[in-house]
Amino acid sequence: MLAPEVRILLRKELRQLVRNRGAMLTALFLPVLIMLIVPLAQILGVNPDRPPELGFAKDSLPPGLAAVGKDPLAFMRLLLMPLVGMGGMLTPALTASYTFIAEREARTMELLVALPVRVGQILLAKLLAVLALATPVCLALLALDAGLLLARGMGSIGYVIALLVLVLSSLAFSSTTALLVSLLARDIRTSSNLNGIILTPFIFVSFAVVLLVPGVILAAAITAGMFILGTAGALLFAMRVITFERMLR
Amino acid sequence: MAEPGAFPLEVTDVIKDYPGSVRALDRVSFRIAPGERACLLGPNGAGKTTLIRLLTGALSPSYGQVRLFGLGVQHDDFLTARRRVGIVPQLPGMYRDFSVDDYLQLVRDLYGRGDIAEVVEGFGLGPYTRRPMAELSGGMQRRLSLAAALLGSPDVLLLDEPTVGLDPVAMRDVHSFLRRMMPGRTVLLCTHNLAEAEALCESAVILQQGRVVLHERIDALRQRIPALLALRAAQGPERLLAALTELGTSGRREEDAVLVPSPEPTTQAPELLRRLLAAGVDVYECRLVTPSLEQLFLDIIGAPHART
């Protein structure tokens, strides 16, 4: 159960986010591109009854792509995983720039800490607002992909659940790194740079896992595990090493 | 709930260290009694804003205790005590996407009480309620901060440089609001404007290099430092100084006048004047100079241009 102060602050954050067209467009554009347009092109571009012959020799492919040699649709399924992970990572990061950094840049945090709330409640409300916008967006886009995959017989229920786990873990990871970045960066430009520094290795690793780990479910589990470890690390670093007081300096 | 008999503001042995071995506050202790109107003075970097942030609960002390109505920041009921405190932050930013009305609504929701219409009328914000906060003039923004601080009918006011950056007209405007707001409330006014502190407060807490060097009533402070007689003579200040030295009295020149310490001016001034006139010094002006808070402050912090 949320404290009344957090509920009031969450309403304020959501109201400001919804009013901010720039924040909404930025938060929606990349996820729609990565999680909807590219996957739709993949899903709708392939005829499941007559999949294209890719012509790879089974032995010439890395372990993760071995399945592609016998099932051309496996490539589409493999590619969807890092795309879904990227969507989950980028949406909160972009939204957080507006809720955390814009407040810091405009020095309006001083107004909030002058009110009868704890600093932790301010940050929690902001994190929840980021999640409240990013989670439905990502889940709705994933639901569209999953519905099409299932309807066209191009993926199993297990595969869809793996994608769901991947999205949720990447959302958790991105939200905590957003908190970390908001404590470190004083302006939106620095926050964009820091987001790049933190998220890019994870994007590369999620593609590398797809290439190197045999089996879609195992690859998804390893990538999700990486996100969860990243979440714990970012959270610990943000709370223990950097501390919330940095927001006020 | 507040502790019975507790002080509204209490700082006990507080140390505040920032990363990089920066000690902002060093074993600071003071208590502000109910109804006391105190000013928090100190040179730049003395730790005033850190202290205000500790009192609001925005920062935590590295050591020691900060209590509002007897409740520390970690106490479950701390926010109940916080709702009895109105805060005017120092030059806060203003939301571009929040109107005056939106902001006051947020403040009322968090305090759980307050009459928005009353403070809007009281602070003359009526024509601006739908305007984005960032589009208000500096003076109006400060009025809004004051209105927000007062909305929850607080028992305590923490005012962090409420007039900094304002033009004289807006400053006078804020002072008149503060005079209306302060009676009956416990106030801690953090300011660099010593005339403002003197006009609005009855006691002073002076911080220097993170330490409290004084917490005393301003009138008691005045008694600690003798008044001065400002003398002017037709023969000029050099002749006047020489005559004073001959009479065994010390003085110091300040422009074309000579300042003479005088703990008992009612008896000392006539006697001194008689002796100076008898010595042939034509004193044409003798004025009592009561030490201002600024002079007291400069004396206490040992500024190079303080009185000798």
Short mmCIF file of C-alpha atoms in Angstrom, two decimals, chain B residues 4-264:
data_model
loop_
_atom_site.label_atom_id
_atom_site.label_comp_id
_atom_site.label_asym_id
_atom_site.label_seq_id
_atom_site.Cartn_x
_atom_site.Cartn_y
_atom_site.Cartn_z
CA PRO B 4 4.88 17.36 24.99
CA GLY B 5 6.95 20.41 25.94
CA ALA B 6 9.28 19.86 23.02
CA PHE B 7 10.92 22.77 21.24
CA PRO B 8 9.57 23.48 17.75
CA LEU B 9 13.10 23.43 16.32
CA GLU B 10 15.96 21.64 17.99
CA VAL B 11 19.42 20.91 16.63
CA THR B 12 21.71 18.89 18.89
CA ASP B 13 25.41 18.31 18.27
CA VAL B 14 24.91 18.06 14.52
CA ILE B 15 27.74 17.31 12.15
CA LYS B 16 27.10 17.31 8.42
CA ASP B 17 29.80 16.03 6.12
CA TYR B 18 29.54 16.11 2.34
CA PRO B 19 31.53 13.82 0.06
CA GLY B 20 35.08 15.00 -0.43
CA SER B 21 35.67 15.57 3.31
CA VAL B 22 33.69 18.82 3.27
CA ARG B 23 32.35 19.51 6.76
CA ALA B 24 29.39 21.87 6.34
CA LEU B 25 28.30 21.80 9.99
CA ASP B 26 30.48 21.03 12.99
CA ARG B 27 28.71 20.10 16.24
CA VAL B 28 25.93 22.64 15.83
CA SER B 29 23.43 22.92 18.67
CA PHE B 30 20.60 25.36 19.29
CA ARG B 31 16.91 25.38 20.14
CA ILE B 32 14.24 27.78 19.00
CA ALA B 33 11.55 28.27 21.64
CA PRO B 34 7.82 28.43 20.80
CA GLY B 35 6.97 31.89 19.45
CA GLU B 36 10.63 32.92 19.07
CA ARG B 37 11.49 34.80 15.89
CA ALA B 38 15.13 34.05 15.19
CA CYS B 39 17.34 34.93 12.28
CA LEU B 40 20.03 32.60 11.07
CA LEU B 41 23.03 34.65 10.03
CA GLY B 42 26.43 33.81 8.70
CA PRO B 43 28.82 34.55 5.89
CA ASN B 44 28.61 32.61 2.61
CA GLY B 45 29.45 28.95 3.13
CA ALA B 46 28.72 29.09 6.86
CA GLY B 47 26.25 26.21 6.55
CA LYS B 48 22.94 28.08 6.70
CA THR B 49 21.22 26.37 3.78
CA THR B 50 22.51 22.97 4.91
CA LEU B 51 20.99 23.63 8.31
CA ILE B 52 17.63 24.61 6.79
CA ARG B 53 17.68 21.44 4.65
CA LEU B 54 18.44 19.35 7.72
CA LEU B 55 15.49 20.94 9.51
CA THR B 56 13.19 20.14 6.58
CA GLY B 57 14.37 16.53 6.58
CA ALA B 58 15.71 16.84 3.03
CA LEU B 59 19.20 16.02 4.31
CA SER B 60 20.20 13.72 7.14
CA PRO B 61 22.87 14.67 9.66
CA SER B 62 26.13 12.70 9.60
CA TYR B 63 26.01 12.85 13.40
CA GLY B 64 23.67 14.33 15.99
CA GLN B 65 19.95 14.98 16.04
CA VAL B 66 17.60 17.39 14.29
CA ARG B 67 14.10 17.47 15.76
CA LEU B 68 10.86 19.22 14.89
CA PHE B 69 8.51 19.34 17.89
CA GLY B 70 10.70 16.68 19.48
CA LEU B 71 10.52 14.27 16.54
CA GLY B 72 13.63 13.24 14.63
CA VAL B 73 13.72 12.71 10.87
CA GLN B 74 13.67 8.92 11.28
CA HIS B 75 10.60 8.99 13.55
CA ASP B 76 7.43 7.49 12.04
CA ASP B 77 5.46 10.64 12.90
CA PHE B 78 8.06 13.06 11.53
CA LEU B 79 5.77 14.06 8.66
CA THR B 80 3.08 15.00 11.19
CA ALA B 81 5.57 17.44 12.70
CA ARG B 82 6.60 18.59 9.19
CA ARG B 83 2.98 19.50 8.44
CA ARG B 84 3.25 22.07 11.24
CA VAL B 85 6.14 23.75 9.42
CA GLY B 86 5.82 26.06 6.41
CA ILE B 87 8.95 26.53 4.34
CA VAL B 88 9.94 29.25 1.90
CA PRO B 89 12.90 27.84 -0.04
CA GLN B 90 15.71 29.98 -1.38
CA LEU B 91 15.11 30.96 -5.01
CA PRO B 92 13.36 27.76 -6.06
CA GLY B 93 12.71 26.95 -9.70
CA MET B 94 9.13 27.23 -10.91
CA TYR B 95 7.21 24.66 -12.95
CA ARG B 96 6.43 25.55 -16.56
CA ASP B 97 3.67 22.95 -16.75
CA PHE B 98 1.99 23.68 -13.42
CA SER B 99 -0.29 26.63 -12.82
CA VAL B 100 -0.42 28.56 -9.57
CA ASP B 101 -3.69 26.80 -8.77
CA ASP B 102 -2.24 23.33 -9.54
CA TYR B 103 0.67 23.98 -7.22
CA LEU B 104 -1.42 25.31 -4.35
CA GLN B 105 -3.71 22.28 -4.76
CA LEU B 106 -0.66 19.98 -4.45
CA VAL B 107 0.47 21.86 -1.33
CA ARG B 108 -3.00 21.60 0.22
CA ASP B 109 -3.21 17.88 -0.53
CA LEU B 110 0.15 17.26 1.14
CA TYR B 111 -0.65 19.37 4.21
CA GLY B 112 -4.11 17.84 4.38
CA ARG B 113 -5.67 21.25 5.07
CA GLY B 114 -5.76 24.84 3.92
CA ASP B 115 -7.99 27.34 2.20
CA ILE B 116 -6.57 28.11 -1.25
CA ALA B 117 -9.02 30.95 -1.90
CA GLU B 118 -7.94 32.63 1.33
CA VAL B 119 -4.20 32.62 0.55
CA VAL B 120 -4.82 33.54 -3.09
CA GLU B 121 -6.72 36.60 -1.92
CA GLY B 122 -4.33 37.36 0.93
CA PHE B 123 -1.29 37.40 -1.35
CA GLY B 124 -2.98 39.06 -4.32
CA LEU B 125 -2.56 36.02 -6.57
CA GLY B 126 -6.14 36.10 -7.86
CA PRO B 127 -5.37 37.23 -11.44
CA TYR B 128 -2.58 34.65 -11.79
CA THR B 129 -4.16 31.37 -10.63
CA ARG B 130 -4.28 29.84 -14.12
CA ARG B 131 -0.88 31.13 -15.17
CA PRO B 132 2.11 28.73 -15.33
CA MET B 133 4.28 29.27 -12.26
CA ALA B 134 7.39 29.99 -14.34
CA GLU B 135 5.64 32.87 -16.10
CA LEU B 136 5.15 34.87 -12.89
CA SER B 137 7.42 37.81 -12.12
CA GLY B 138 10.09 37.36 -9.42
CA GLY B 139 7.96 39.20 -6.87
CA MET B 140 4.88 37.14 -7.67
CA GLN B 141 6.89 33.91 -7.49
CA ARG B 142 8.00 34.91 -4.01
CA ARG B 143 4.41 35.69 -3.05
CA LEU B 144 3.45 32.24 -4.28
CA SER B 145 6.19 30.64 -2.14
CA LEU B 146 4.93 32.57 0.88
CA ALA B 147 1.33 31.62 0.12
CA ALA B 148 2.31 27.94 -0.17
CA ALA B 149 4.25 28.09 3.11
CA LEU B 150 1.25 29.60 4.86
CA LEU B 151 -1.47 27.48 3.26
CA GLY B 152 -1.31 24.72 5.87
CA SER B 153 -1.55 27.26 8.75
CA PRO B 154 1.84 26.20 10.13
CA ASP B 155 3.06 26.88 13.67
CA VAL B 156 6.63 27.27 12.43
CA LEU B 157 8.02 29.14 9.44
CA LEU B 158 11.42 28.40 7.94
CA LEU B 159 12.35 31.21 5.59
CA ASP B 160 15.47 30.71 3.50
CA GLU B 161 16.53 34.07 2.05
CA PRO B 162 12.95 35.10 1.22
CA THR B 163 13.93 38.41 -0.37
CA VAL B 164 17.13 37.50 -2.17
CA GLY B 165 17.20 38.74 -5.77
CA LEU B 166 14.14 40.98 -5.41
CA ASP B 167 13.99 44.64 -6.36
CA PRO B 168 13.35 47.13 -3.52
CA VAL B 169 9.62 47.37 -4.26
CA ALA B 170 9.12 43.59 -4.28
CA MET B 171 11.32 43.31 -1.18
CA ARG B 172 9.16 45.79 0.69
CA ASP B 173 6.12 43.85 -0.48
CA VAL B 174 7.53 40.60 0.94
CA HIS B 175 8.49 42.30 4.20
CA SER B 176 4.96 43.53 4.70
CA PHE B 177 3.64 39.99 4.11
CA LEU B 178 6.22 38.59 6.53
CA ARG B 179 5.20 41.10 9.20
CA ARG B 180 1.64 39.84 8.85
CA MET B 181 2.63 36.17 8.80
CA MET B 182 5.11 36.06 11.65
CA PRO B 183 3.26 37.13 14.82
CA GLY B 184 2.26 34.13 16.93
CA ARG B 185 4.51 31.79 14.97
CA THR B 186 7.94 30.37 15.62
CA VAL B 187 10.21 31.65 12.86
CA LEU B 188 13.71 30.88 11.67
CA LEU B 189 14.72 33.42 9.03
CA CYS B 190 17.89 32.66 7.13
CA THR B 191 19.13 35.86 5.52
CA HIS B 192 22.10 37.94 4.41
CA ASN B 193 20.06 41.09 4.76
CA LEU B 194 20.86 42.22 8.29
CA ALA B 195 18.46 45.13 8.22
CA GLU B 196 15.72 42.63 7.35
CA ALA B 197 16.79 40.35 10.19
CA GLU B 198 16.83 43.26 12.62
CA ALA B 199 13.41 44.46 11.55
CA LEU B 200 11.73 41.06 11.66
CA CYS B 201 13.49 39.03 14.36
CA GLU B 202 14.14 39.28 18.04
CA SER B 203 17.04 36.83 18.33
CA ALA B 204 19.97 35.78 16.20
CA VAL B 205 21.80 32.54 15.60
CA ILE B 206 25.15 33.25 14.00
CA LEU B 207 26.96 30.51 12.14
CA GLN B 208 30.56 30.72 11.09
CA GLN B 209 32.53 27.97 9.37
CA GLY B 210 29.85 25.47 10.27
CA ARG B 211 29.72 26.34 13.96
CA VAL B 212 27.24 28.32 16.05
CA VAL B 213 29.18 31.25 17.44
CA LEU B 214 26.19 32.90 19.07
CA HIS B 215 22.49 32.47 19.82
CA GLU B 216 21.17 35.45 21.70
CA ARG B 217 18.43 38.07 21.75
CA ILE B 218 19.34 41.04 19.56
CA ASP B 219 18.64 43.58 22.34
CA ALA B 220 20.92 41.64 24.71
CA LEU B 221 23.56 41.63 22.00
CA ARG B 222 23.31 45.38 21.74
CA GLN B 223 23.97 45.69 25.44
CA ARG B 224 27.12 43.62 25.08
CA ILE B 225 28.63 46.08 22.68
CA PRO B 226 28.77 49.73 23.84
CA ALA B 227 27.04 52.45 21.91
CA LEU B 228 29.14 55.01 20.07
CA LEU B 229 29.14 58.76 20.05
CA ALA B 230 29.73 60.24 16.61
CA LEU B 231 31.43 63.63 17.05
CA ARG B 232 32.20 66.31 14.48
CA ALA B 233 34.27 69.40 15.17
CA ALA B 234 34.89 72.59 13.20
CA GLN B 235 38.65 71.97 13.37
CA GLY B 236 38.30 68.57 11.72
CA PRO B 237 38.68 64.99 12.86
CA GLU B 238 42.46 65.04 13.37
CA ARG B 239 42.25 67.86 15.91
CA LEU B 240 39.29 66.14 17.55
CA LEU B 241 41.22 62.88 17.87
CA ALA B 242 44.21 64.66 19.34
CA ALA B 243 41.97 66.41 21.91
CA LEU B 244 40.37 63.11 22.84
CA THR B 245 43.80 61.53 23.35
CA GLU B 246 44.79 64.45 25.59
CA LEU B 247 41.62 63.81 27.61
CA GLY B 248 42.51 60.11 27.91
CA THR B 249 39.66 58.94 25.71
CA SER B 250 40.07 56.65 22.73
CA GLY B 251 38.27 57.20 19.45
CA ARG B 252 38.52 56.26 15.83
CA ARG B 253 38.07 58.28 12.71
CA GLU B 254 35.30 57.47 10.28
CA GLU B 255 35.32 59.89 7.36
CA ASP B 256 34.95 63.40 8.85
CA ALA B 257 33.61 62.14 12.20
CA VAL B 258 35.21 60.51 15.20
CA LEU B 259 33.53 57.59 16.91
CA VAL B 260 33.95 57.28 20.65
CA PRO B 261 32.75 54.18 22.56
CA SER B 262 30.29 55.22 25.23
CA PRO B 263 28.70 52.55 27.45
CA GLU B 264 26.77 55.21 29.42
#
